[in-house]
Amino acid sequence: MRKPYIAGNWKMNMTPSEGAVFAKELAKAVEGTNTKVMVAPPYVTIPAVVEALKGSDIIVAAQNMSDNLKGAFTGEVSATMLKDLGITNVILGHSERRALYGENDAFINRKVLLALSEGMEVDLCIGETLEEREAGKLEEVLSRQVEEGLKGVSAEQMQHITLAYEPVWAIGTGKTATPEDADAAHAFVRSLVEKLYNKGVAEELIIQYGGSVKASNVKALMSKEHIDGALVGGASLSVEQFLPIVNFDK
Ligand code: PGA
């Protein structure tokens, strides 16, 4: 059984003081849920959120990390630093990192391997652009992102990987993939993972959907066989909007 996993990617929103207030409110609201819940604040907001969530089961993740552990890398933050704050989860390969900061599959793969060797849990994002989808390249793009992103990751290490399928054209646009389209992409990714690893790994793998997930569409998405969770951007920034997503099954 794959446990539902709902994550909130705050992106560049929430100051440390705003994050602390929000996290406290969220912790109270989601108390007792059966769903695994994660929030990913900006780096500087992480300590305040960790403090605010003491005693809560909500996982705090970073939105990114360096491909190096220390040294002359201006502006970067390492796994060592995150772990020192108690952070063991990291989102890697988000489409905004890929599109706006030029991160490619090989670079993301280096971070994935580093995070795993540092004992961290990885939420690896994949997804096609509209042009790629319209050109019939959906499977080609997903295959490349999965194969290259997971290069060198062992079957054993796959238990520390979550994949987030986020069609780029659905992120922050209000356009969601239909539950059927999303499920088809998830099924394809799962079959790919089965080919690369084995049936057991593929069946255990949590694949989240991301891209304009909200209270009104989460239930239909989560009812699909291969959709195990959601990576939520905009709607994760208010308890009012995020709570019904976490409670999609109520
Ligand atoms: P969105 O973002 O929910 O605002 O579309 C999702 C994401 O980028 O993870």
Coordinates of C-alpha atoms in Angstrom, one line a residue, residues 39-129:
V39 CA 6.3 21.6 3.5
A40 CA 9.3 23.1 1.7
P41 CA 10.0 26.6 2.9
P42 CA 12.8 28.9 1.4
Y43 CA 16.2 28.2 3.0
V44 CA 16.1 31.1 5.4
T45 CA 12.6 30.3 6.6
I46 CA 13.5 26.6 7.4
P47 CA 14.8 27.2 11.0
A48 CA 11.7 29.1 12.1
V49 CA 9.4 26.4 10.5
V50 CA 11.4 23.5 12.1
E51 CA 11.0 25.3 15.5
A52 CA 7.3 25.9 15.0
L53 CA 6.7 22.3 13.9
K54 CA 8.4 20.6 16.9
G55 CA 6.2 17.8 18.0
S56 CA 4.3 17.7 14.7
D57 CA 4.6 14.9 12.1
I58 CA 4.8 17.4 9.3
I59 CA 8.1 16.9 7.3
V60 CA 10.2 20.0 6.5
A61 CA 12.1 19.9 3.2
A62 CA 14.4 22.1 1.3
Q63 CA 13.4 23.2 -2.2
N64 CA 16.9 22.6 -3.6
M65 CA 20.5 22.1 -2.5
S66 CA 24.1 22.4 -3.8
D67 CA 25.8 19.6 -5.7
N68 CA 28.8 20.1 -3.4
L69 CA 29.2 19.6 0.3
K70 CA 31.3 22.7 1.1
G71 CA 33.7 25.2 -0.4
A72 CA 33.8 28.2 -2.7
F73 CA 30.3 28.1 -4.1
T74 CA 28.8 31.5 -3.5
G75 CA 25.1 31.5 -2.8
E76 CA 24.8 27.8 -2.4
V77 CA 23.5 25.7 0.5
S78 CA 24.8 22.2 1.2
A79 CA 23.3 19.0 2.4
T80 CA 25.6 19.2 5.5
M81 CA 24.0 22.6 6.4
L82 CA 20.5 21.3 5.9
K83 CA 21.1 18.2 8.0
D84 CA 22.5 20.4 10.8
L85 CA 19.1 22.0 10.9
G86 CA 17.5 18.6 11.1
I87 CA 16.4 18.6 7.4
T88 CA 16.5 15.2 5.7
N89 CA 14.2 15.8 2.7
V90 CA 14.9 17.8 -0.4
I91 CA 13.1 18.6 -3.6
L92 CA 15.4 18.3 -6.6
G93 CA 14.9 19.1 -10.3
H94 CA 11.9 21.3 -10.0
S95 CA 10.9 22.7 -13.4
E96 CA 11.6 26.2 -12.2
R97 CA 15.2 25.2 -11.4
R98 CA 15.4 23.5 -14.8
A99 CA 13.9 26.4 -16.8
L100 CA 15.1 29.5 -14.9
Y101 CA 18.4 28.3 -13.6
G102 CA 19.6 26.0 -16.3
E103 CA 19.7 22.8 -14.3
N104 CA 20.0 19.8 -16.6
D105 CA 19.5 16.1 -16.0
A106 CA 23.2 15.4 -15.3
F107 CA 23.5 18.2 -12.8
I108 CA 20.2 17.1 -11.1
N109 CA 21.5 13.5 -11.0
R110 CA 24.7 14.7 -9.2
K111 CA 22.5 16.2 -6.5
V112 CA 20.3 13.2 -6.3
L113 CA 23.3 10.9 -5.7
L114 CA 24.8 13.3 -3.2
A115 CA 21.5 13.6 -1.3
L116 CA 21.2 9.9 -1.1
S117 CA 24.8 9.4 0.0
E118 CA 24.1 11.9 2.7
G119 CA 21.1 9.9 3.9
M120 CA 18.5 12.2 2.6
E121 CA 15.0 11.6 1.1
V122 CA 14.6 13.0 -2.4
D123 CA 11.5 14.3 -4.1
L124 CA 12.6 14.4 -7.8
C125 CA 10.5 16.5 -10.1
I126 CA 9.9 15.6 -13.8
G127 CA 7.5 16.8 -16.4
E128 CA 7.2 18.0 -20.0
T129 CA 6.6 21.4 -21.4

